[in-house]
């Protein structure tokens, strides 16, 4: 999913607006390019509309309808502040969204799919998006796994910006994959294979949907940047893995060199089964890895210091060595919510390797 870059200054500010819109950046935090705030004429309004709500991506995989409505309303209000004439196309798009929203309320139909699209770096002059079907609420359908959380975003930024060699050409296993951003980023970066695991059936179905949604984009990336064959499907699969009821022989046999997980350390009850699974995976020899053993990476948001300390203690009890990786100098590619807590990234190896 991409749009071509024309190299003009106009494209730069349009891209700034579009990447925020597709990530559903809250309007209170939206970074409006200053050079357009004084020139919101009809042609500028139409250009914004074409790059967002009425773009191919915006029509096929739109953000939550109420967000799009607020976005267009914000533009109309800014037009009013400049004294410019409203674009007929922009007004029509706003009224259509308003009518649809009113109809949904009357019929009780709240089933419209919502998408978030995350901009990814590319070697070509285009903006490439990883698009995920996500729920607008952090907890939905009885699970936290239907949206992308902060630690997954920061971990992905670390891999994309600072440590691509961790992933490229490696076999990856993700624990608690949720909506799938981290594992799909690994595949996008050139992992030889990725296995996404979770336990909730609804999350697993959503994972499969998001894999299918991004397969062609990843095929194109492999062909363009890694010399892959465009006809070959990405080597990725989704499977169920319950940490509390696990076959350790099955765990040990999984053909992965690198274990990754993000935002899985939030409930102390989950720490013992998680660290037990990590220990089993990491202590299984893997002759394809330079050390002869697998390695692990865990990103977690430090909401409660005590939970973080309990996790570190559990790693030690399971003879897992950890090293904290600095993230403060890693450039940010994605929008991050305010006041969500610091993200810790830990590199894991077995203490007796």
mmCIF file of C-alpha atoms in Angstrom:
data_model
loop_
_atom_site.group_PDB
_atom_site.id
_atom_site.type_symbol
_atom_site.label_atom_id
_atom_site.label_comp_id
_atom_site.label_asym_id
_atom_site.label_seq_id
_atom_site.Cartn_x
_atom_site.Cartn_y
_atom_site.Cartn_z
ATOM 1 C CA UNK A 1 0.000 0.000 0.000
ATOM 2 C CA UNK A 2 1.847 3.050 -1.213
ATOM 3 C CA UNK A 3 1.450 6.302 -3.003
ATOM 4 C CA UNK A 4 3.992 7.785 -5.395
ATOM 5 C CA UNK A 5 6.077 10.759 -4.397
ATOM 6 C CA UNK A 6 6.264 13.619 -6.878
ATOM 7 C CA UNK A 7 9.283 15.238 -5.242
ATOM 8 C CA UNK A 8 7.492 18.524 -4.635
ATOM 9 C CA UNK A 9 7.245 20.526 -1.437
ATOM 10 C CA UNK A 10 3.489 19.973 -1.591
ATOM 11 C CA UNK A 11 4.014 16.242 -1.257
ATOM 12 C CA UNK A 12 6.088 16.761 1.889
ATOM 13 C CA UNK A 13 3.336 18.491 3.823
ATOM 14 C CA UNK A 14 0.681 16.203 2.400
ATOM 15 C CA UNK A 15 2.679 13.208 3.619
ATOM 16 C CA UNK A 16 3.002 14.752 7.084
ATOM 17 C CA UNK A 17 -0.782 15.041 7.252
ATOM 18 C CA UNK A 18 -1.499 11.640 5.685
ATOM 19 C CA UNK A 19 0.784 9.565 7.917
ATOM 20 C CA UNK A 20 -0.838 11.114 10.984
ATOM 21 C CA UNK A 21 -4.348 10.578 9.649
ATOM 22 C CA UNK A 22 -3.769 6.902 8.872
ATOM 23 C CA UNK A 23 -2.329 6.321 12.362
ATOM 24 C CA UNK A 24 -5.383 8.117 13.821
ATOM 25 C CA UNK A 25 -3.247 10.627 15.700
ATOM 26 C CA UNK A 26 -5.565 12.459 18.123
ATOM 27 C CA UNK A 27 -6.515 15.854 16.718
ATOM 28 C CA UNK A 28 -5.280 17.540 19.907
ATOM 29 C CA UNK A 29 -1.791 16.183 19.094
ATOM 30 C CA UNK A 30 -1.939 16.625 15.315
ATOM 31 C CA UNK A 31 1.064 18.379 13.796
ATOM 32 C CA UNK A 32 -0.420 20.641 11.131
ATOM 33 C CA UNK A 33 2.310 21.967 8.802
ATOM 34 C CA UNK A 34 2.493 25.685 9.484
ATOM 35 C CA UNK A 35 2.921 26.603 5.830
ATOM 36 C CA UNK A 36 -0.610 25.451 4.978
ATOM 37 C CA UNK A 37 -2.475 26.981 7.900
ATOM 38 C CA UNK A 38 -2.442 30.359 6.175
ATOM 39 C CA UNK A 39 -3.242 28.955 2.739
ATOM 40 C CA UNK A 40 -6.177 26.598 3.039
ATOM 41 C CA UNK A 41 -7.647 27.477 -0.330
ATOM 42 C CA UNK A 42 -9.908 25.100 -2.242
ATOM 43 C CA UNK A 43 -7.050 23.383 -4.078
ATOM 44 C CA UNK A 44 -5.217 22.745 -0.786
ATOM 45 C CA UNK A 45 -8.350 21.335 0.829
ATOM 46 C CA UNK A 46 -8.909 19.061 -2.163
ATOM 47 C CA UNK A 47 -5.293 17.867 -2.055
ATOM 48 C CA UNK A 48 -5.622 16.907 1.621
ATOM 49 C CA UNK A 49 -8.870 15.070 0.891
ATOM 50 C CA UNK A 50 -7.296 13.123 -1.994
ATOM 51 C CA UNK A 51 -4.350 12.022 0.160
ATOM 52 C CA UNK A 52 -6.440 10.945 3.152
ATOM 53 C CA UNK A 53 -10.157 10.161 3.219
ATOM 54 C CA UNK A 54 -10.537 9.728 -0.537
ATOM 55 C CA UNK A 55 -7.196 8.061 -1.247
ATOM 56 C CA UNK A 56 -7.101 4.407 -2.296
ATOM 57 C CA UNK A 57 -5.879 3.465 1.173
ATOM 58 C CA UNK A 58 -8.432 5.705 2.874
ATOM 59 C CA UNK A 59 -11.339 4.194 0.965
ATOM 60 C CA UNK A 60 -10.223 0.562 1.202
ATOM 61 C CA UNK A 61 -8.935 0.532 4.786
ATOM 62 C CA UNK A 62 -10.301 3.606 6.552
ATOM 63 C CA UNK A 63 -9.675 4.672 10.130
ATOM 64 C CA UNK A 64 -12.585 4.669 12.548
ATOM 65 C CA UNK A 65 -15.439 6.642 10.944
ATOM 66 C CA UNK A 66 -15.802 8.978 13.911
ATOM 67 C CA UNK A 67 -12.105 9.843 13.631
ATOM 68 C CA UNK A 68 -12.407 10.670 9.925
ATOM 69 C CA UNK A 69 -15.407 12.838 10.741
ATOM 70 C CA UNK A 70 -13.479 14.763 13.402
ATOM 71 C CA UNK A 71 -10.515 15.100 11.040
ATOM 72 C CA UNK A 72 -12.594 16.714 8.292
ATOM 73 C CA UNK A 73 -14.370 18.918 10.813
ATOM 74 C CA UNK A 74 -10.987 20.160 12.061
ATOM 75 C CA UNK A 75 -10.006 21.108 8.509
ATOM 76 C CA UNK A 76 -13.298 22.940 7.959
ATOM 77 C CA UNK A 77 -12.766 24.883 11.179
ATOM 78 C CA UNK A 78 -9.257 25.854 10.091
ATOM 79 C CA UNK A 79 -10.651 26.997 6.737
ATOM 80 C CA UNK A 80 -13.162 29.174 8.585
ATOM 81 C CA UNK A 81 -10.316 30.717 10.579
ATOM 82 C CA UNK A 82 -8.511 31.735 7.377
ATOM 83 C CA UNK A 83 -11.611 33.156 5.698
ATOM 84 C CA UNK A 84 -11.114 30.929 2.649
ATOM 85 C CA UNK A 85 -13.955 29.347 0.695
ATOM 86 C CA UNK A 86 -14.899 25.777 1.580
ATOM 87 C CA UNK A 87 -14.145 23.055 -0.936
ATOM 88 C CA UNK A 88 -17.356 21.494 -2.238
ATOM 89 C CA UNK A 89 -15.670 18.084 -2.303
ATOM 90 C CA UNK A 90 -14.549 18.440 1.310
ATOM 91 C CA UNK A 91 -17.995 19.533 2.464
ATOM 92 C CA UNK A 92 -19.615 16.654 0.590
ATOM 93 C CA UNK A 93 -17.224 14.125 2.141
ATOM 94 C CA UNK A 94 -17.927 15.520 5.603
ATOM 95 C CA UNK A 95 -21.702 15.405 5.118
ATOM 96 C CA UNK A 96 -21.547 11.824 3.821
ATOM 97 C CA UNK A 97 -19.582 10.698 6.873
ATOM 98 C CA UNK A 98 -21.976 12.565 9.138
ATOM 99 C CA UNK A 99 -24.967 10.921 7.460
ATOM 100 C CA UNK A 100 -23.400 7.463 7.716
ATOM 101 C CA UNK A 101 -22.586 8.004 11.389
ATOM 102 C CA UNK A 102 -26.158 9.084 12.107
ATOM 103 C CA UNK A 103 -27.506 6.064 10.242
ATOM 104 C CA UNK A 104 -25.287 3.686 12.190
ATOM 105 C CA UNK A 105 -26.557 5.112 15.471
ATOM 106 C CA UNK A 106 -30.163 4.715 14.388
ATOM 107 C CA UNK A 107 -29.718 1.124 13.218
ATOM 108 C CA UNK A 108 -27.315 0.137 15.983
ATOM 109 C CA UNK A 109 -24.763 -0.981 13.388
ATOM 110 C CA UNK A 110 -21.363 -0.472 15.026
ATOM 111 C CA UNK A 111 -19.616 -3.205 13.048
ATOM 112 C CA UNK A 112 -17.652 -1.082 10.582
ATOM 113 C CA UNK A 113 -14.031 -2.236 10.487
ATOM 114 C CA UNK A 114 -11.389 0.241 11.663
ATOM 115 C CA UNK A 115 -7.827 0.277 10.394
ATOM 116 C CA UNK A 116 -4.542 1.861 11.360
ATOM 117 C CA UNK A 117 -1.748 2.223 8.829
ATOM 118 C CA UNK A 118 1.847 2.657 9.967
ATOM 119 C CA UNK A 119 4.477 4.259 7.686
ATOM 120 C CA UNK A 120 7.546 2.111 7.033
ATOM 121 C CA UNK A 121 10.960 3.126 5.677
ATOM 122 C CA UNK A 122 11.676 2.137 2.101
ATOM 123 C CA UNK A 123 14.504 2.488 -0.391
ATOM 124 C CA UNK A 124 12.149 3.902 -3.000
ATOM 125 C CA UNK A 125 10.519 7.317 -3.300
ATOM 126 C CA UNK A 126 7.164 6.262 -1.929
ATOM 127 C CA UNK A 127 5.359 5.987 1.370
ATOM 128 C CA UNK A 128 4.719 2.362 2.308
ATOM 129 C CA UNK A 129 2.163 1.501 4.963
ATOM 130 C CA UNK A 130 1.678 -1.535 7.163
ATOM 131 C CA UNK A 131 -2.104 -1.667 7.563
ATOM 132 C CA UNK A 132 -3.750 -3.445 10.488
ATOM 133 C CA UNK A 133 -7.370 -4.097 11.322
ATOM 134 C CA UNK A 134 -7.459 -2.909 14.932
ATOM 135 C CA UNK A 135 -10.103 -2.119 17.490
ATOM 136 C CA UNK A 136 -10.319 1.522 18.622
ATOM 137 C CA UNK A 137 -10.506 0.487 22.297
ATOM 138 C CA UNK A 138 -7.500 -0.962 24.135
ATOM 139 C CA UNK A 139 -9.642 -3.705 25.645
ATOM 140 C CA UNK A 140 -12.197 -5.115 23.227
ATOM 141 C CA UNK A 141 -14.066 -8.418 22.950
ATOM 142 C CA UNK A 142 -12.563 -9.486 26.266
ATOM 143 C CA UNK A 143 -8.927 -9.198 25.163
ATOM 144 C CA UNK A 144 -6.098 -6.681 24.903
ATOM 145 C CA UNK A 145 -4.774 -8.290 21.720
ATOM 146 C CA UNK A 146 -6.814 -6.490 19.066
ATOM 147 C CA UNK A 147 -4.779 -3.290 18.970
ATOM 148 C CA UNK A 148 -1.123 -2.248 18.878
ATOM 149 C CA UNK A 149 0.532 -1.189 22.127
ATOM 150 C CA UNK A 150 3.404 1.182 22.855
ATOM 151 C CA UNK A 151 6.195 -1.347 23.410
ATOM 152 C CA UNK A 152 5.587 -2.997 20.028
ATOM 153 C CA UNK A 153 5.967 0.383 18.329
ATOM 154 C CA UNK A 154 9.221 1.232 20.122
ATOM 155 C CA UNK A 155 10.666 -2.246 19.537
ATOM 156 C CA UNK A 156 9.791 -2.026 15.837
ATOM 157 C CA UNK A 157 11.456 1.390 15.646
ATOM 158 C CA UNK A 158 14.592 -0.037 17.251
ATOM 159 C CA UNK A 159 14.765 -2.868 14.731
ATOM 160 C CA UNK A 160 14.046 -0.634 11.738
ATOM 161 C CA UNK A 161 16.456 2.135 12.743
ATOM 162 C CA UNK A 162 19.221 0.619 14.804
ATOM 163 C CA UNK A 163 19.427 -3.149 14.510
ATOM 164 C CA UNK A 164 18.197 -4.606 11.205
ATOM 165 C CA UNK A 165 20.876 -7.305 11.451
ATOM 166 C CA UNK A 166 18.976 -8.842 14.381
ATOM 167 C CA UNK A 167 16.177 -9.814 12.000
ATOM 168 C CA UNK A 168 17.446 -10.080 8.433
ATOM 169 C CA UNK A 169 17.723 -13.674 7.249
ATOM 170 C CA UNK A 170 16.634 -15.047 10.637
ATOM 171 C CA UNK A 171 13.738 -17.301 11.656
ATOM 172 C CA UNK A 172 11.506 -15.421 14.081
ATOM 173 C CA UNK A 173 8.978 -16.646 16.651
ATOM 174 C CA UNK A 174 6.746 -14.041 18.295
ATOM 175 C CA UNK A 175 4.953 -14.709 21.580
ATOM 176 C CA UNK A 176 1.708 -12.832 22.232
ATOM 177 C CA UNK A 177 1.636 -11.320 18.752
ATOM 178 C CA UNK A 178 -1.675 -9.466 19.191
ATOM 179 C CA UNK A 179 -2.563 -7.411 16.116
ATOM 180 C CA UNK A 180 0.686 -8.466 14.439
ATOM 181 C CA UNK A 181 2.685 -5.264 13.951
ATOM 182 C CA UNK A 182 6.004 -6.497 15.353
ATOM 183 C CA UNK A 183 6.064 -9.823 13.512
ATOM 184 C CA UNK A 184 4.992 -8.232 10.233
ATOM 185 C CA UNK A 185 7.729 -5.613 10.602
ATOM 186 C CA UNK A 186 10.212 -8.475 11.063
ATOM 187 C CA UNK A 187 9.025 -10.062 7.829
ATOM 188 C CA UNK A 188 9.135 -6.696 6.064
ATOM 189 C CA UNK A 189 12.756 -6.325 7.200
ATOM 190 C CA UNK A 190 13.805 -9.578 5.565
ATOM 191 C CA UNK A 191 13.321 -12.318 8.167
ATOM 192 C CA UNK A 192 13.506 -15.696 6.443
ATOM 193 C CA UNK A 193 10.382 -16.851 8.300
ATOM 194 C CA UNK A 194 8.024 -15.573 10.983
ATOM 195 C CA UNK A 195 5.667 -17.496 13.251
ATOM 196 C CA UNK A 196 3.078 -15.384 15.063
ATOM 197 C CA UNK A 197 1.544 -16.968 18.161
ATOM 198 C CA UNK A 198 -1.222 -16.019 20.569
ATOM 199 C CA UNK A 199 -3.890 -17.822 22.571
ATOM 200 C CA UNK A 200 -7.224 -16.024 22.076
ATOM 201 C CA UNK A 201 -9.204 -17.363 19.100
ATOM 202 C CA UNK A 202 -10.434 -13.904 18.132
ATOM 203 C CA UNK A 203 -6.883 -12.576 18.177
ATOM 204 C CA UNK A 204 -5.667 -15.477 16.033
ATOM 205 C CA UNK A 205 -8.365 -14.797 13.439
ATOM 206 C CA UNK A 206 -7.431 -11.109 13.397
ATOM 207 C CA UNK A 207 -3.759 -12.030 13.027
ATOM 208 C CA UNK A 208 -4.547 -14.144 9.968
ATOM 209 C CA UNK A 209 -6.551 -11.276 8.500
ATOM 210 C CA UNK A 210 -3.714 -8.802 9.052
ATOM 211 C CA UNK A 211 -1.175 -11.190 7.544
ATOM 212 C CA UNK A 212 -3.332 -11.525 4.425
ATOM 213 C CA UNK A 213 -3.836 -7.773 4.338
ATOM 214 C CA UNK A 214 -0.093 -7.093 4.101
ATOM 215 C CA UNK A 215 1.165 -10.083 2.114
ATOM 216 C CA UNK A 216 1.336 -8.326 -1.251
ATOM 217 C CA UNK A 217 3.100 -5.301 0.205
ATOM 218 C CA UNK A 218 5.720 -7.603 1.748
ATOM 219 C CA UNK A 219 6.104 -9.614 -1.473
ATOM 220 C CA UNK A 220 6.754 -6.352 -3.318
ATOM 221 C CA UNK A 221 9.277 -5.312 -0.674
ATOM 222 C CA UNK A 222 11.158 -8.621 -0.947
ATOM 223 C CA UNK A 223 11.282 -8.393 -4.723
ATOM 224 C CA UNK A 224 12.412 -4.767 -4.663
ATOM 225 C CA UNK A 225 14.928 -4.700 -1.820
ATOM 226 C CA UNK A 226 16.056 -8.307 -1.332
ATOM 227 C CA UNK A 227 15.872 -9.738 -4.846
ATOM 228 C CA UNK A 228 13.092 -12.153 -3.949
ATOM 229 C CA UNK A 229 10.663 -13.642 -6.417
ATOM 230 C CA UNK A 230 7.430 -11.714 -6.478
ATOM 231 C CA UNK A 231 5.384 -14.879 -6.949
ATOM 232 C CA UNK A 232 6.629 -16.424 -3.701
ATOM 233 C CA UNK A 233 4.303 -15.868 -0.726
ATOM 234 C CA UNK A 234 5.875 -14.567 2.492
ATOM 235 C CA UNK A 235 7.033 -17.349 4.822
ATOM 236 C CA UNK A 236 4.745 -16.524 7.730
ATOM 237 C CA UNK A 237 2.251 -18.517 9.738
ATOM 238 C CA UNK A 238 -0.120 -18.002 12.647
ATOM 239 C CA UNK A 239 -0.466 -20.609 15.387
ATOM 240 C CA UNK A 240 -1.934 -21.000 18.846
ATOM 241 C CA UNK A 241 0.395 -21.105 21.835
ATOM 242 C CA UNK A 242 -0.908 -21.152 25.403
ATOM 243 C CA UNK A 243 1.912 -20.487 27.872
ATOM 244 C CA UNK A 244 -0.083 -22.030 30.722
ATOM 245 C CA UNK A 245 -0.783 -25.301 28.928
ATOM 246 C CA UNK A 246 2.220 -25.959 26.794
ATOM 247 C CA UNK A 247 3.910 -29.009 25.315
ATOM 248 C CA UNK A 248 7.564 -28.258 25.966
ATOM 249 C CA UNK A 249 8.708 -30.814 23.392
ATOM 250 C CA UNK A 250 6.655 -28.894 20.839
ATOM 251 C CA UNK A 251 8.123 -25.606 22.070
ATOM 252 C CA UNK A 252 11.662 -26.908 21.775
ATOM 253 C CA UNK A 253 11.082 -28.222 18.256
ATOM 254 C CA UNK A 254 9.934 -24.904 16.805
ATOM 255 C CA UNK A 255 12.435 -23.857 14.192
ATOM 256 C CA UNK A 256 13.189 -20.299 15.295
ATOM 257 C CA UNK A 257 16.478 -18.564 16.020
ATOM 258 C CA UNK A 258 15.074 -15.368 17.503
ATOM 259 C CA UNK A 259 12.218 -15.087 20.011
ATOM 260 C CA UNK A 260 10.481 -11.708 20.205
ATOM 261 C CA UNK A 261 7.592 -10.372 22.248
ATOM 262 C CA UNK A 262 6.193 -6.977 23.175
ATOM 263 C CA UNK A 263 3.704 -5.755 25.756
ATOM 264 C CA UNK A 264 3.289 -9.198 27.284
ATOM 265 C CA UNK A 265 4.465 -8.250 30.793
ATOM 266 C CA UNK A 266 1.468 -6.430 32.261
ATOM 267 C CA UNK A 267 -0.098 -8.966 34.626
ATOM 268 C CA UNK A 268 2.038 -10.620 37.349
ATOM 269 C CA UNK A 269 -0.004 -13.813 36.923
ATOM 270 C CA UNK A 270 1.449 -14.257 33.429
ATOM 271 C CA UNK A 271 5.087 -13.869 34.467
ATOM 272 C CA UNK A 272 5.763 -17.489 35.617
ATOM 273 C CA UNK A 273 4.367 -19.197 32.482
ATOM 274 C CA UNK A 274 5.959 -16.624 30.169
ATOM 275 C CA UNK A 275 9.430 -16.942 31.672
ATOM 276 C CA UNK A 276 9.105 -20.729 31.739
ATOM 277 C CA UNK A 277 8.340 -20.770 28.004
ATOM 278 C CA UNK A 278 11.164 -18.314 27.321
ATOM 279 C CA UNK A 279 13.589 -20.457 29.305
ATOM 280 C CA UNK A 280 12.606 -23.596 27.414
ATOM 281 C CA UNK A 281 12.991 -21.873 24.062
ATOM 282 C CA UNK A 282 16.295 -20.208 24.852
ATOM 283 C CA UNK A 283 17.923 -23.329 26.302
ATOM 284 C CA UNK A 284 17.133 -25.402 23.224
ATOM 285 C CA UNK A 285 20.266 -25.558 21.043
ATOM 286 C CA UNK A 286 19.906 -24.059 17.584
ATOM 287 C CA UNK A 287 22.868 -24.737 15.337
ATOM 288 C CA UNK A 288 21.796 -22.081 12.852
ATOM 289 C CA UNK A 289 22.461 -19.344 15.408
ATOM 290 C CA UNK A 290 26.063 -18.084 15.812
ATOM 291 C CA UNK A 291 26.081 -18.879 19.554
ATOM 292 C CA UNK A 292 24.524 -22.310 19.110
ATOM 293 C CA UNK A 293 21.514 -21.174 21.138
ATOM 294 C CA UNK A 294 18.486 -19.038 20.462
ATOM 295 C CA UNK A 295 18.237 -15.472 21.683
ATOM 296 C CA UNK A 296 15.245 -13.497 22.861
ATOM 297 C CA UNK A 297 14.008 -9.918 22.883
ATOM 298 C CA UNK A 298 11.284 -8.577 25.155
ATOM 299 C CA UNK A 299 9.868 -5.047 25.018
ATOM 300 C CA UNK A 300 7.630 -3.953 27.864
ATOM 301 C CA UNK A 301 5.991 -0.775 29.043
ATOM 302 C CA UNK A 302 6.877 -0.134 32.675
ATOM 303 C CA UNK A 303 3.454 0.667 34.063
ATOM 304 C CA UNK A 304 4.152 -0.785 37.509
ATOM 305 C CA UNK A 305 7.736 -0.890 38.777
ATOM 306 C CA UNK A 306 6.962 -3.895 40.983
ATOM 307 C CA UNK A 307 5.734 -5.935 38.002
ATOM 308 C CA UNK A 308 8.930 -5.086 36.129
ATOM 309 C CA UNK A 309 11.062 -6.182 39.089
ATOM 310 C CA UNK A 310 9.099 -9.425 39.398
ATOM 311 C CA UNK A 311 9.722 -10.133 35.727
ATOM 312 C CA UNK A 312 13.476 -9.573 36.078
ATOM 313 C CA UNK A 313 13.563 -11.836 39.140
ATOM 314 C CA UNK A 314 11.671 -14.540 37.245
ATOM 315 C CA UNK A 315 14.170 -14.326 34.380
ATOM 316 C CA UNK A 316 17.011 -14.832 36.848
ATOM 317 C CA UNK A 317 15.281 -17.821 38.460
ATOM 318 C CA UNK A 318 14.934 -19.370 35.008
ATOM 319 C CA UNK A 319 18.650 -18.802 34.360
ATOM 320 C CA UNK A 320 17.977 -16.235 31.653
ATOM 321 C CA UNK A 321 20.515 -13.453 31.330
ATOM 322 C CA UNK A 322 19.170 -10.044 30.315
ATOM 323 C CA UNK A 323 20.707 -6.834 29.033
ATOM 324 C CA UNK A 324 18.683 -3.648 28.782
ATOM 325 C CA UNK A 325 19.048 -1.813 25.465
ATOM 326 C CA UNK A 326 18.865 1.970 25.352
ATOM 327 C CA UNK A 327 16.004 3.373 23.306
ATOM 328 C CA UNK A 328 16.342 7.077 24.057
ATOM 329 C CA UNK A 329 18.405 7.745 20.920
ATOM 330 C CA UNK A 330 16.313 5.630 18.564
ATOM 331 C CA UNK A 331 14.415 7.883 16.116
ATOM 332 C CA UNK A 332 10.644 7.664 16.225
ATOM 333 C CA UNK A 333 8.805 6.597 13.099
ATOM 334 C CA UNK A 334 5.323 6.223 14.559
ATOM 335 C CA UNK A 335 2.962 8.292 16.646
ATOM 336 C CA UNK A 336 3.200 7.596 20.386
ATOM 337 C CA UNK A 337 0.575 8.382 22.976
ATOM 338 C CA UNK A 338 1.453 10.707 25.823
ATOM 339 C CA UNK A 339 1.991 9.490 29.376
ATOM 340 C CA UNK A 340 2.018 5.750 28.670
ATOM 341 C CA UNK A 341 5.194 4.970 30.575
ATOM 342 C CA UNK A 342 8.773 4.202 29.647
ATOM 343 C CA UNK A 343 9.478 1.229 27.391
ATOM 344 C CA UNK A 344 12.238 -1.196 28.387
ATOM 345 C CA UNK A 345 13.840 -3.427 25.752
ATOM 346 C CA UNK A 346 15.655 -6.500 27.060
ATOM 347 C CA UNK A 347 18.001 -8.769 25.124
ATOM 348 C CA UNK A 348 17.809 -12.307 26.528
ATOM 349 C CA UNK A 349 20.281 -15.188 26.434
ATOM 350 C CA UNK A 350 20.643 -18.318 28.540
ATOM 351 C CA UNK A 351 22.900 -17.770 31.537
ATOM 352 C CA UNK A 352 24.668 -21.101 31.059
ATOM 353 C CA UNK A 353 25.374 -20.795 27.333
#
